[in-house]
PDB file of C-alpha atoms and ligand atoms in Angstrom:
ATOM      1  CA  MET A  34     -72.196 192.363 183.314  1.00 36.00           C
ATOM      2  CA  THR A  35     -75.511 193.862 185.043  1.00 38.00           C
ATOM      3  CA  ALA A  36     -78.762 192.414 185.567  1.00 40.00           C
ATOM      4  CA  ALA A  37     -80.140 194.435 182.639  1.00 39.00           C
ATOM      5  CA  ALA A  38     -77.535 192.454 180.235  1.00 56.00           C
ATOM      6  CA  GLY A  39     -80.033 189.421 180.968  1.00 87.00           C
ATOM      7  CA  ILE A  40     -79.236 186.577 183.273  1.00 93.00           C
ATOM      8  CA  ARG A  41     -80.109 183.029 182.115  1.00 95.00           C
ATOM      9  CA  ALA A  42     -78.482 181.287 184.689  1.00 96.00           C
ATOM     10  CA  VAL A  43     -78.530 177.604 186.071  1.00 98.00           C
ATOM     11  CA  PHE A  44     -78.364 176.821 189.773  1.00 98.00           C
ATOM     12  CA  LEU A  45     -76.648 173.579 189.940  1.00 98.00           C
ATOM     13  CA  GLY A  46     -75.919 171.319 193.165  1.00 97.00           C
ATOM     14  CA  GLY A  47     -76.977 168.445 195.683  1.00 97.00           C
ATOM     15  CA  PRO A  48     -80.591 168.529 197.225  1.00 97.00           C
ATOM     16  CA  GLY A  49     -80.296 171.120 199.854  1.00 97.00           C
ATOM     17  CA  ALA A  50     -77.171 172.868 198.801  1.00 98.00           C
ATOM     18  CA  GLY A  51     -78.966 176.153 199.142  1.00 97.00           C
ATOM     19  CA  LYS A  52     -79.531 176.842 195.685  1.00 98.00           C
ATOM     20  CA  GLY A  53     -83.435 177.906 196.643  1.00 97.00           C
ATOM     21  CA  THR A  54     -82.118 180.171 199.278  1.00 96.00           C
ATOM     22  CA  GLN A  55     -80.307 182.322 197.225  1.00 98.00           C
ATOM     23  CA  ALA A  56     -82.566 182.219 194.149  1.00 97.00           C
ATOM     24  CA  GLN A  57     -85.454 183.418 196.657  1.00 95.00           C
ATOM     25  CA  ARG A  58     -83.086 186.198 197.715  1.00 96.00           C
ATOM     26  CA  LEU A  59     -81.826 186.974 194.559  1.00 95.00           C
ATOM     27  CA  ALA A  60     -85.670 187.291 193.203  1.00 94.00           C
ATOM     28  CA  ALA A  61     -86.559 189.276 196.045  1.00 94.00           C
ATOM     29  CA  SER A  62     -84.019 192.031 195.038  1.00 92.00           C
ATOM     30  CA  GLY A  63     -85.388 192.200 191.648  1.00 90.00           C
ATOM     31  CA  ILE A  64     -82.588 190.572 190.101  1.00 91.00           C
ATOM     32  CA  ALA A  65     -83.900 187.655 187.891  1.00 92.00           C
ATOM     33  CA  ALA A  66     -87.077 185.565 188.116  1.00 93.00           C
ATOM     34  CA  HIS A  67     -86.742 182.242 190.468  1.00 95.00           C
ATOM     35  CA  ILE A  68     -87.636 179.454 188.087  1.00 96.00           C
ATOM     36  CA  SER A  69     -87.499 176.291 190.546  1.00 97.00           C
ATOM     37  CA  THR A  70     -88.792 173.071 188.761  1.00 98.00           C
ATOM     38  CA  GLY A  71     -89.498 171.754 192.615  1.00 96.00           C
ATOM     39  CA  ASP A  72     -91.625 174.515 193.454  1.00 95.00           C
ATOM     40  CA  MET A  73     -93.600 174.391 190.601  1.00 97.00           C
ATOM     41  CA  LEU A  74     -94.584 170.496 190.726  1.00 97.00           C
ATOM     42  CA  ARG A  75     -95.253 171.031 194.278  1.00 95.00           C
ATOM     43  CA  ALA A  76     -97.659 173.273 193.202  1.00 95.00           C
ATOM     44  CA  HIS A  77     -99.285 170.850 190.862  1.00 96.00           C
ATOM     45  CA  VAL A  78     -99.275 168.410 193.525  1.00 95.00           C
ATOM     46  CA  ALA A  79    -101.272 170.841 195.949  1.00 94.00           C
ATOM     47  CA  ASP A  80    -103.557 171.721 193.065  1.00 96.00           C
ATOM     48  CA  GLY A  81    -104.497 168.097 192.194  1.00 97.00           C
ATOM     49  CA  THR A  82    -103.558 168.345 188.678  1.00 96.00           C
ATOM     50  CA  ASP A  83    -102.628 165.524 186.333  1.00 95.00           C
ATOM     51  CA  LEU A  84     -99.113 166.646 186.230  1.00 95.00           C
ATOM     52  CA  GLY A  85     -99.116 166.930 190.113  1.00 95.00           C
ATOM     53  CA  LYS A  86    -100.504 162.982 190.565  1.00 95.00           C
ATOM     54  CA  GLN A  87     -98.244 162.076 187.875  1.00 94.00           C
ATOM     55  CA  ALA A  88     -95.411 163.452 189.670  1.00 96.00           C
ATOM     56  CA  ARG A  89     -96.187 163.124 193.474  1.00 95.00           C
ATOM     57  CA  GLY A  90     -94.837 159.658 193.758  1.00 94.00           C
ATOM     58  CA  TYR A  91     -91.463 160.038 192.075  1.00 95.00           C
ATOM     59  CA  MET A  92     -90.899 163.464 194.288  1.00 95.00           C
ATOM     60  CA  ASP A  93     -92.099 162.143 197.645  1.00 92.00           C
ATOM     61  CA  SER A  94     -89.691 158.736 197.017  1.00 92.00           C
ATOM     62  CA  GLY A  95     -87.098 161.292 196.078  1.00 94.00           C
ATOM     63  CA  ARG A  96     -86.704 159.793 192.420  1.00 96.00           C
ATOM     64  CA  LEU A  97     -86.626 162.233 189.268  1.00 97.00           C
ATOM     65  CA  VAL A  98     -90.039 163.018 187.703  1.00 97.00           C
ATOM     66  CA  PRO A  99     -89.645 161.635 183.604  1.00 97.00           C
ATOM     67  CA  ASP A 100     -87.822 163.866 181.389  1.00 97.00           C
ATOM     68  CA  ASP A 101     -90.843 164.596 178.624  1.00 95.00           C
ATOM     69  CA  VAL A 102     -92.727 165.981 181.557  1.00 95.00           C
ATOM     70  CA  ILE A 103     -90.221 168.468 183.110  1.00 97.00           C
ATOM     71  CA  ILE A 104     -88.730 169.709 179.896  1.00 96.00           C
ATOM     72  CA  ALA A 105     -92.383 170.714 178.628  1.00 94.00           C
ATOM     73  CA  MET A 106     -93.132 172.230 182.056  1.00 95.00           C
ATOM     74  CA  VAL A 107     -89.893 174.379 182.111  1.00 95.00           C
ATOM     75  CA  MET A 108     -90.009 175.306 178.242  1.00 92.00           C
ATOM     76  CA  HIS A 109     -93.605 176.770 178.750  1.00 92.00           C
ATOM     77  CA  ARG A 110     -92.654 178.819 182.083  1.00 93.00           C
ATOM     78  CA  ILE A 111     -90.038 180.034 180.208  1.00 89.00           C
ATOM     79  CA  ALA A 112     -91.615 181.480 177.529  1.00 87.00           C
ATOM     80  CA  GLU A 113     -93.822 183.403 180.023  1.00 88.00           C
ATOM     81  CA  PRO A 114     -93.543 187.189 180.551  1.00 86.00           C
ATOM     82  CA  ASP A 115     -91.861 187.844 183.384  1.00 80.00           C
ATOM     83  CA  ALA A 116     -89.427 185.132 182.418  1.00 79.00           C
ATOM     84  CA  ARG A 117     -88.535 187.327 179.013  1.00 79.00           C
ATOM     85  CA  GLY A 118     -85.663 189.246 181.076  1.00 84.00           C
ATOM     86  CA  SER A 119     -83.659 187.745 183.421  1.00 91.00           C
ATOM     87  CA  TRP A 120     -84.335 183.740 185.425  1.00 94.00           C
ATOM     88  CA  ILE A 121     -82.394 181.608 187.325  1.00 96.00           C
ATOM     89  CA  LEU A 122     -83.115 177.711 186.930  1.00 98.00           C
ATOM     90  CA  ASP A 123     -83.073 176.071 189.864  1.00 98.00           C
ATOM     91  CA  GLY A 124     -83.468 172.598 190.046  1.00 97.00           C
ATOM     92  CA  PHE A 125     -83.246 172.021 186.320  1.00 98.00           C
ATOM     93  CA  PRO A 126     -81.322 170.778 184.281  1.00 98.00           C
ATOM     94  CA  ARG A 127     -81.044 167.886 186.293  1.00 98.00           C
ATOM     95  CA  THR A 128     -80.596 165.084 183.494  1.00 98.00           C
ATOM     96  CA  LEU A 129     -78.429 165.082 180.340  1.00 97.00           C
ATOM     97  CA  PRO A 130     -81.427 165.114 178.000  1.00 97.00           C
ATOM     98  CA  GLN A 131     -83.134 167.662 179.940  1.00 98.00           C
ATOM     99  CA  ALA A 132     -79.432 169.842 179.747  1.00 98.00           C
ATOM    100  CA  GLU A 133     -79.767 169.060 175.811  1.00 97.00           C
ATOM    101  CA  ALA A 134     -83.421 170.235 175.418  1.00 97.00           C
ATOM    102  CA  LEU A 135     -82.721 173.674 177.267  1.00 97.00           C
ATOM    103  CA  GLU A 136     -79.386 174.293 174.938  1.00 96.00           C
ATOM    104  CA  ALA A 137     -81.458 173.433 171.415  1.00 96.00           C
ATOM    105  CA  ASN A 138     -84.346 175.579 172.933  1.00 93.00           C
ATOM    106  CA  LEU A 139     -81.947 178.614 173.676  1.00 93.00           C
ATOM    107  CA  SER A 140     -80.442 178.293 170.659  1.00 94.00           C
ATOM    108  CA  ASP A 141     -83.546 178.064 168.432  1.00 92.00           C
ATOM    109  CA  ALA A 142     -84.512 181.570 170.059  1.00 88.00           C
ATOM    110  CA  GLY A 143     -80.513 182.986 169.447  1.00 90.00           C
ATOM    111  CA  GLN A 144     -79.600 182.755 173.116  1.00 90.00           C
ATOM    112  CA  ALA A 145     -77.568 180.951 175.874  1.00 93.00           C
ATOM    113  CA  LEU A 146     -76.652 180.556 179.232  1.00 95.00           C
ATOM    114  CA  SER A 147     -75.203 182.962 180.656  1.00 93.00           C
ATOM    115  CA  HIS A 148     -74.103 181.629 183.981  1.00 94.00           C
ATOM    116  CA  VAL A 149     -73.992 177.814 185.326  1.00 97.00           C
ATOM    117  CA  VAL A 150     -73.006 178.139 189.084  1.00 98.00           C
ATOM    118  CA  HIS A 151     -72.351 175.011 191.117  1.00 98.00           C
ATOM    119  CA  PHE A 152     -73.012 175.260 194.816  1.00 98.00           C
ATOM    120  CA  ALA A 153     -70.595 173.027 196.388  1.00 97.00           C
ATOM    121  CA  VAL A 154     -71.490 171.460 199.414  1.00 97.00           C
ATOM    122  CA  PRO A 155     -69.830 168.220 200.786  1.00 94.00           C
ATOM    123  CA  HIS A 156     -72.726 165.782 201.067  1.00 88.00           C
ATOM    124  CA  GLU A 157     -72.195 165.123 204.427  1.00 88.00           C
ATOM    125  CA  ASP A 158     -73.311 168.044 204.966  1.00 94.00           C
ATOM    126  CA  LEU A 159     -76.496 168.218 202.835  1.00 96.00           C
ATOM    127  CA  VAL A 160     -78.441 165.326 205.025  1.00 95.00           C
ATOM    128  CA  ALA A 161     -78.096 168.055 208.208  1.00 95.00           C
ATOM    129  CA  ARG A 162     -79.460 170.446 205.947  1.00 96.00           C
ATOM    130  CA  LEU A 163     -82.695 168.766 204.534  1.00 96.00           C
ATOM    131  CA  THR A 164     -83.707 166.670 207.594  1.00 94.00           C
ATOM    132  CA  GLY A 165     -83.880 170.455 209.587  1.00 95.00           C
ATOM    133  CA  ARG A 166     -85.583 172.146 206.823  1.00 96.00           C
ATOM    134  CA  ARG A 167     -88.888 173.989 207.212  1.00 96.00           C
ATOM    135  CA  THR A 168     -90.940 175.733 204.420  1.00 95.00           C
ATOM    136  CA  CYS A 169     -93.436 177.938 204.826  1.00 96.00           C
ATOM    137  CA  GLY A 170     -96.732 176.465 203.851  1.00 94.00           C
ATOM    138  CA  SER A 171     -97.901 180.133 202.387  1.00 94.00           C
ATOM    139  CA  CYS A 172     -95.148 182.319 200.985  1.00 94.00           C
ATOM    140  CA  GLY A 173     -92.749 179.489 200.449  1.00 93.00           C
ATOM    141  CA  ALA A 174     -89.518 180.645 202.332  1.00 95.00           C
ATOM    142  CA  ILE A 175     -87.303 178.619 203.749  1.00 95.00           C
ATOM    143  CA  TRP A 176     -85.612 178.129 206.961  1.00 97.00           C
ATOM    144  CA  HIS A 177     -83.839 175.570 209.214  1.00 97.00           C
ATOM    145  CA  VAL A 178     -84.372 174.374 212.493  1.00 96.00           C
ATOM    146  CA  GLN A 179     -81.163 175.153 213.414  1.00 95.00           C
ATOM    147  CA  PHE A 180     -78.983 177.278 210.478  1.00 95.00           C
ATOM    148  CA  GLN A 181     -81.949 179.421 209.712  1.00 95.00           C
ATOM    149  CA  PRO A 182     -84.533 179.452 212.664  1.00 97.00           C
ATOM    150  CA  THR A 183     -87.586 181.210 213.191  1.00 98.00           C
ATOM    151  CA  ALA A 184     -88.084 183.491 215.981  1.00 98.00           C
ATOM    152  CA  ARG A 185     -91.537 181.354 216.943  1.00 97.00           C
ATOM    153  CA  GLU A 186     -90.989 177.891 216.284  1.00 95.00           C
ATOM    154  CA  SER A 187     -92.998 176.432 213.049  1.00 96.00           C
ATOM    155  CA  VAL A 188     -94.148 179.972 212.349  1.00 98.00           C
ATOM    156  CA  CYS A 189     -92.580 182.011 209.742  1.00 98.00           C
ATOM    157  CA  ASP A 190     -90.949 185.250 209.982  1.00 97.00           C
ATOM    158  CA  ARG A 191     -91.906 186.630 207.061  1.00 96.00           C
ATOM    159  CA  CYS A 192     -95.504 186.222 206.827  1.00 97.00           C
ATOM    160  CA  GLY A 193     -96.895 184.185 209.803  1.00 98.00           C
ATOM    161  CA  GLY A 194     -97.455 181.427 208.092  1.00 97.00           C
ATOM    162  CA  ALA A 195     -97.325 177.822 209.231  1.00 98.00           C
ATOM    163  CA  LEU A 196     -94.088 175.923 208.847  1.00 97.00           C
ATOM    164  CA  VAL A 197     -94.254 172.520 207.363  1.00 96.00           C
ATOM    165  CA  GLN A 198     -91.604 169.548 206.461  1.00 94.00           C
ATOM    166  CA  ARG A 199     -91.219 168.498 203.144  1.00 92.00           C
ATOM    167  CA  ALA A 200     -92.219 164.695 202.617  1.00 89.00           C
ATOM    168  CA  ASP A 201     -89.075 164.216 200.471  1.00 93.00           C
ATOM    169  CA  ASP A 202     -87.305 165.456 203.461  1.00 94.00           C
ATOM    170  CA  ARG A 203     -87.781 162.352 205.412  1.00 90.00           C
ATOM    171  CA  ILE A 204     -84.541 160.437 206.018  1.00 90.00           C
ATOM    172  CA  GLU A 205     -85.178 157.492 203.396  1.00 88.00           C
ATOM    173  CA  ALA A 206     -86.090 159.888 200.820  1.00 92.00           C
ATOM    174  CA  VAL A 207     -83.025 162.128 201.370  1.00 94.00           C
ATOM    175  CA  GLU A 208     -80.961 159.219 201.101  1.00 93.00           C
ATOM    176  CA  LYS A 209     -82.057 158.431 197.360  1.00 95.00           C
ATOM    177  CA  ARG A 210     -82.255 161.704 196.332  1.00 96.00           C
ATOM    178  CA  LEU A 211     -78.389 162.070 197.317  1.00 96.00           C
ATOM    179  CA  GLN A 212     -77.565 158.841 195.136  1.00 96.00           C
ATOM    180  CA  VAL A 213     -79.971 160.384 192.484  1.00 97.00           C
ATOM    181  CA  TYR A 214     -78.164 163.380 192.350  1.00 97.00           C
ATOM    182  CA  ARG A 215     -74.424 161.470 192.139  1.00 96.00           C
ATOM    183  CA  THR A 216     -75.990 159.140 189.398  1.00 97.00           C
ATOM    184  CA  GLN A 217     -77.973 161.383 187.022  1.00 97.00           C
ATOM    185  CA  THR A 218     -77.362 165.230 187.769  1.00 98.00           C
ATOM    186  CA  GLU A 219     -73.588 165.125 188.803  1.00 97.00           C
ATOM    187  CA  PRO A 220     -72.631 163.995 185.097  1.00 96.00           C
ATOM    188  CA  LEU A 221     -73.549 167.328 184.004  1.00 98.00           C
ATOM    189  CA  LEU A 222     -70.825 169.078 185.683  1.00 98.00           C
ATOM    190  CA  ALA A 223     -68.594 167.574 183.377  1.00 97.00           C
ATOM    191  CA  PHE A 224     -70.998 168.593 180.624  1.00 97.00           C
ATOM    192  CA  TYR A 225     -70.836 171.904 181.279  1.00 97.00           C
ATOM    193  CA  ARG A 226     -67.001 172.465 182.365  1.00 96.00           C
ATOM    194  CA  ASP A 227     -66.229 170.877 179.268  1.00 95.00           C
ATOM    195  CA  GLN A 228     -68.278 174.092 177.571  1.00 92.00           C
ATOM    196  CA  GLY A 229     -66.123 176.412 179.732  1.00 92.00           C
ATOM    197  CA  THR A 230     -69.538 177.634 181.395  1.00 92.00           C
ATOM    198  CA  LEU A 231     -69.433 176.287 184.831  1.00 96.00           C
ATOM    199  CA  VAL A 232     -68.473 178.399 187.781  1.00 96.00           C
ATOM    200  CA  GLU A 233     -68.033 176.797 191.068  1.00 96.00           C
ATOM    201  CA  VAL A 234     -69.108 178.821 194.364  1.00 98.00           C
ATOM    202  CA  ASP A 235     -68.359 177.284 198.138  1.00 98.00           C
ATOM    203  CA  ALA A 236     -71.848 176.658 199.288  1.00 98.00           C
ATOM    204  CA  SER A 237     -70.621 175.353 202.382  1.00 97.00           C
ATOM    205  CA  ARG A 238     -70.116 178.722 203.877  1.00 97.00           C
ATOM    206  CA  PRO A 239     -72.815 180.624 205.751  1.00 96.00           C
ATOM    207  CA  ARG A 240     -75.975 181.900 203.231  1.00 95.00           C
ATOM    208  CA  ASP A 241     -74.504 185.395 203.392  1.00 97.00           C
ATOM    209  CA  GLU A 242     -70.952 184.075 202.509  1.00 98.00           C
ATOM    210  CA  VAL A 243     -72.616 182.369 199.762  1.00 98.00           C
ATOM    211  CA  TYR A 244     -75.015 185.208 198.574  1.00 97.00           C
ATOM    212  CA  ARG A 245     -71.757 187.465 198.170  1.00 96.00           C
ATOM    213  CA  GLN A 246     -70.038 184.641 196.056  1.00 97.00           C
ATOM    214  CA  VAL A 247     -72.917 184.636 193.873  1.00 97.00           C
ATOM    215  CA  GLU A 248     -73.372 188.174 193.007  1.00 94.00           C
ATOM    216  CA  SER A 249     -69.847 188.386 192.212  1.00 94.00           C
ATOM    217  CA  VAL A 250     -70.485 185.424 190.027  1.00 94.00           C
ATOM    218  CA  LEU A 251     -73.455 186.932 188.705  1.00 92.00           C
ATOM    219  CA  ALA A 252     -71.022 190.157 188.181  1.00 83.00           C
ATOM    220  CA  LEU A 253     -73.830 191.938 190.497  1.00 64.00           C
ATOM    221  CA  ALA A 254     -71.327 193.464 193.464  1.00 50.00           C
ATOM    222  CA  GLY A 255     -72.331 196.898 193.949  1.00 46.00           C
ATOM    223  CA  ARG A 256     -76.037 196.633 193.400  1.00 50.00           C
ATOM    224  CA  SER A 257     -78.215 197.070 196.349  1.00 43.00           C
ATOM    225  CA  THR A 258     -78.257 193.971 199.185  1.00 41.00           C
ATOM    226  CA  ALA A 259     -80.536 195.729 201.356  1.00 37.00           C
ATOM    227  CA  HIS A 260     -82.017 192.484 202.751  1.00 42.00           C
ATOM    228  CA  GLU A 261     -79.102 191.062 203.434  1.00 40.00           C
ATOM    229  CA  SER A 262     -79.958 189.541 206.909  1.00 40.00           C
ATOM    230  CA  ASP A 263     -83.469 188.916 205.875  1.00 44.00           C
ATOM    231  CA  ASN A 264     -84.539 185.182 204.933  1.00 45.00           C
ATOM    232  CA  LEU A 265     -85.332 186.682 201.296  1.00 43.00           C
TER     233      LEU A 265
HETATM  234  P1  LIG B 348     -86.157 170.353 194.194  1.00 84.21           P
HETATM  235  O1  LIG B 348     -87.519 171.046 195.083  1.00 84.21           O
HETATM  236  O2  LIG B 348     -85.709 170.906 193.485  1.00 84.21           O
HETATM  237  O3  LIG B 348     -85.324 169.452 195.272  1.00 84.21           O
HETATM  238  P2  LIG B 348     -83.736 169.703 195.154  1.00 84.21           P
HETATM  239  O4  LIG B 348     -82.831 169.807 194.186  1.00 84.21           O
HETATM  240  O5  LIG B 348     -83.335 168.037 195.578  1.00 84.21           O
HETATM  241  O6  LIG B 348     -83.416 171.072 196.180  1.00 84.21           O
HETATM  242  P3  LIG B 348     -83.753 171.207 197.029  1.00 84.21           P
HETATM  243  O7  LIG B 348     -84.954 172.116 197.254  1.00 84.21           O
HETATM  244  O8  LIG B 348     -83.992 169.954 198.342  1.00 84.21           O
HETATM  245  O9  LIG B 348     -82.567 172.014 198.203  1.00 84.21           O
HETATM  246  P4  LIG B 348     -81.731 173.240 197.607  1.00 84.21           P
HETATM  247  O10 LIG B 348     -80.550 173.219 197.292  1.00 84.21           O
HETATM  248  O11 LIG B 348     -82.955 174.501 196.989  1.00 84.21           O
HETATM  249  O12 LIG B 348     -81.637 173.968 199.316  1.00 84.21           O
HETATM  250  P5  LIG B 348     -82.400 174.883 200.221  1.00 84.21           P
HETATM  251  O13 LIG B 348     -81.966 176.354 199.481  1.00 84.21           O
HETATM  252  O14 LIG B 348     -83.973 174.902 200.062  1.00 84.21           O
HETATM  253  O15 LIG B 348     -86.856 168.738 193.501  1.00 84.21           O
HETATM  254  C1  LIG B 348     -87.684 168.125 194.606  1.00 84.21           C
HETATM  255  C2  LIG B 348     -88.296 166.929 193.737  1.00 84.21           C
HETATM  256  O16 LIG B 348     -88.613 167.610 192.910  1.00 84.21           O
HETATM  257  C3  LIG B 348     -87.064 166.164 193.024  1.00 84.21           C
HETATM  258  O17 LIG B 348     -86.391 164.952 194.032  1.00 84.21           O
HETATM  259  C4  LIG B 348     -87.801 165.685 192.210  1.00 84.21           C
HETATM  260  O18 LIG B 348     -88.777 164.136 191.907  1.00 84.21           O
HETATM  261  C5  LIG B 348     -88.579 166.548 191.526  1.00 84.21           C
HETATM  262  N1  LIG B 348     -87.612 167.587 190.248  1.00 84.21           N
HETATM  263  C6  LIG B 348     -87.785 168.866 190.207  1.00 84.21           C
HETATM  264  N2  LIG B 348     -86.812 169.279 189.559  1.00 84.21           N
HETATM  265  C7  LIG B 348     -86.762 167.911 188.595  1.00 84.21           C
HETATM  266  C8  LIG B 348     -86.305 167.814 187.126  1.00 84.21           C
HETATM  267  N3  LIG B 348     -85.437 169.018 186.639  1.00 84.21           N
HETATM  268  N4  LIG B 348     -86.346 166.310 186.681  1.00 84.21           N
HETATM  269  C9  LIG B 348     -86.800 165.849 187.309  1.00 84.21           C
HETATM  270  N5  LIG B 348     -87.722 165.601 188.352  1.00 84.21           N
HETATM  271  C10 LIG B 348     -87.361 166.751 189.218  1.00 84.21           C
HETATM  272  O19 LIG B 348     -81.424 174.627 201.768  1.00 84.21           O
HETATM  273  C11 LIG B 348     -81.463 173.342 202.405  1.00 84.21           C
HETATM  274  C12 LIG B 348     -81.660 173.842 203.917  1.00 84.21           C
HETATM  275  O20 LIG B 348     -80.305 174.447 204.097  1.00 84.21           O
HETATM  276  C13 LIG B 348     -82.272 174.571 204.428  1.00 84.21           C
HETATM  277  O21 LIG B 348     -82.885 174.602 205.308  1.00 84.21           O
HETATM  278  C14 LIG B 348     -81.526 176.309 204.230  1.00 84.21           C
HETATM  279  O22 LIG B 348     -82.108 177.071 205.554  1.00 84.21           O
HETATM  280  C15 LIG B 348     -80.084 175.696 204.933  1.00 84.21           C
HETATM  281  N6  LIG B 348     -79.253 176.748 204.162  1.00 84.21           N
HETATM  282  C16 LIG B 348     -78.805 177.208 202.927  1.00 84.21           C
HETATM  283  N7  LIG B 348     -78.280 177.564 202.617  1.00 84.21           N
HETATM  284  C17 LIG B 348     -77.440 177.299 203.877  1.00 84.21           C
HETATM  285  C18 LIG B 348     -76.184 177.593 204.293  1.00 84.21           C
HETATM  286  N8  LIG B 348     -75.190 178.559 203.474  1.00 84.21           N
HETATM  287  N9  LIG B 348     -75.602 177.484 205.703  1.00 84.21           N
HETATM  288  C19 LIG B 348     -76.411 176.741 206.373  1.00 84.21           C
HETATM  289  N10 LIG B 348     -77.679 176.272 205.872  1.00 84.21           N
HETATM  290  C20 LIG B 348     -78.239 176.818 204.351  1.00 84.21           C
END
């Protein structure tokens, strides 16, 4: 399969597993639109919308935003023109009702998910990934103080913007997010495994290696990987 065949993929995995890192790079290569519910919610919070005001308290404390809010937001997003071809959902679904809503929505359109990719990383590695993460406040690029440092401290290599630490990457919120992941999202692994659509990648490996695994899963091996060592 190639990208032209239409990728409708879900990236599943714990907080900090590297879903956003890999989806950003695939999107920058023109392979699929990157639809991140976390990024969409953070944009709402930054813009001070009603949805953002409603979501903020849940996000900052590491809890999930209510299903009805998220489902409406995602269904609207995947109907937009740039998502009519290929897309990757990063951070959705996160609960069984969200997975069922997605399935019903796609089925109504005569479609189905093409890939469900599980980014497997031991939970003990996730804490270091999250607490050291820095994100560009301008372009959204993802960095890490140790695993993916920028040339100048706190300055984005890609656009020169200032790096920020997400409020939910503080240790108290990280622990809550890991607990929420175990109880509310991990059951989706069995849901998709039972459907025969779940594929595992070893996301504990270095990010270029993880990218190659994801390419292979999406059957994209051989496409241009010109940005291999860039932060894309
Ligand atoms: P969201 O933004 O989706 O957070 P998350 O799922 O917890 O995922 P992250 O963005 O933290 O991690 P990631 O897997 O993308 O890792 P990354 O690539 O950045 O959601 C935030 C909040 O919004 C939720 O808590 C909730 O409140 C709400 N929300 C969102 N969706 C929702 C939904 N569907 N329902 C209800 N509520 C919802 O990588 C992490 C770090 O590791 C980076 O610093 C990176 O440089 C580094 N790294 C990446 N890959 C590697 C590697 N291979 N080796 C070493 N380091 C690496």
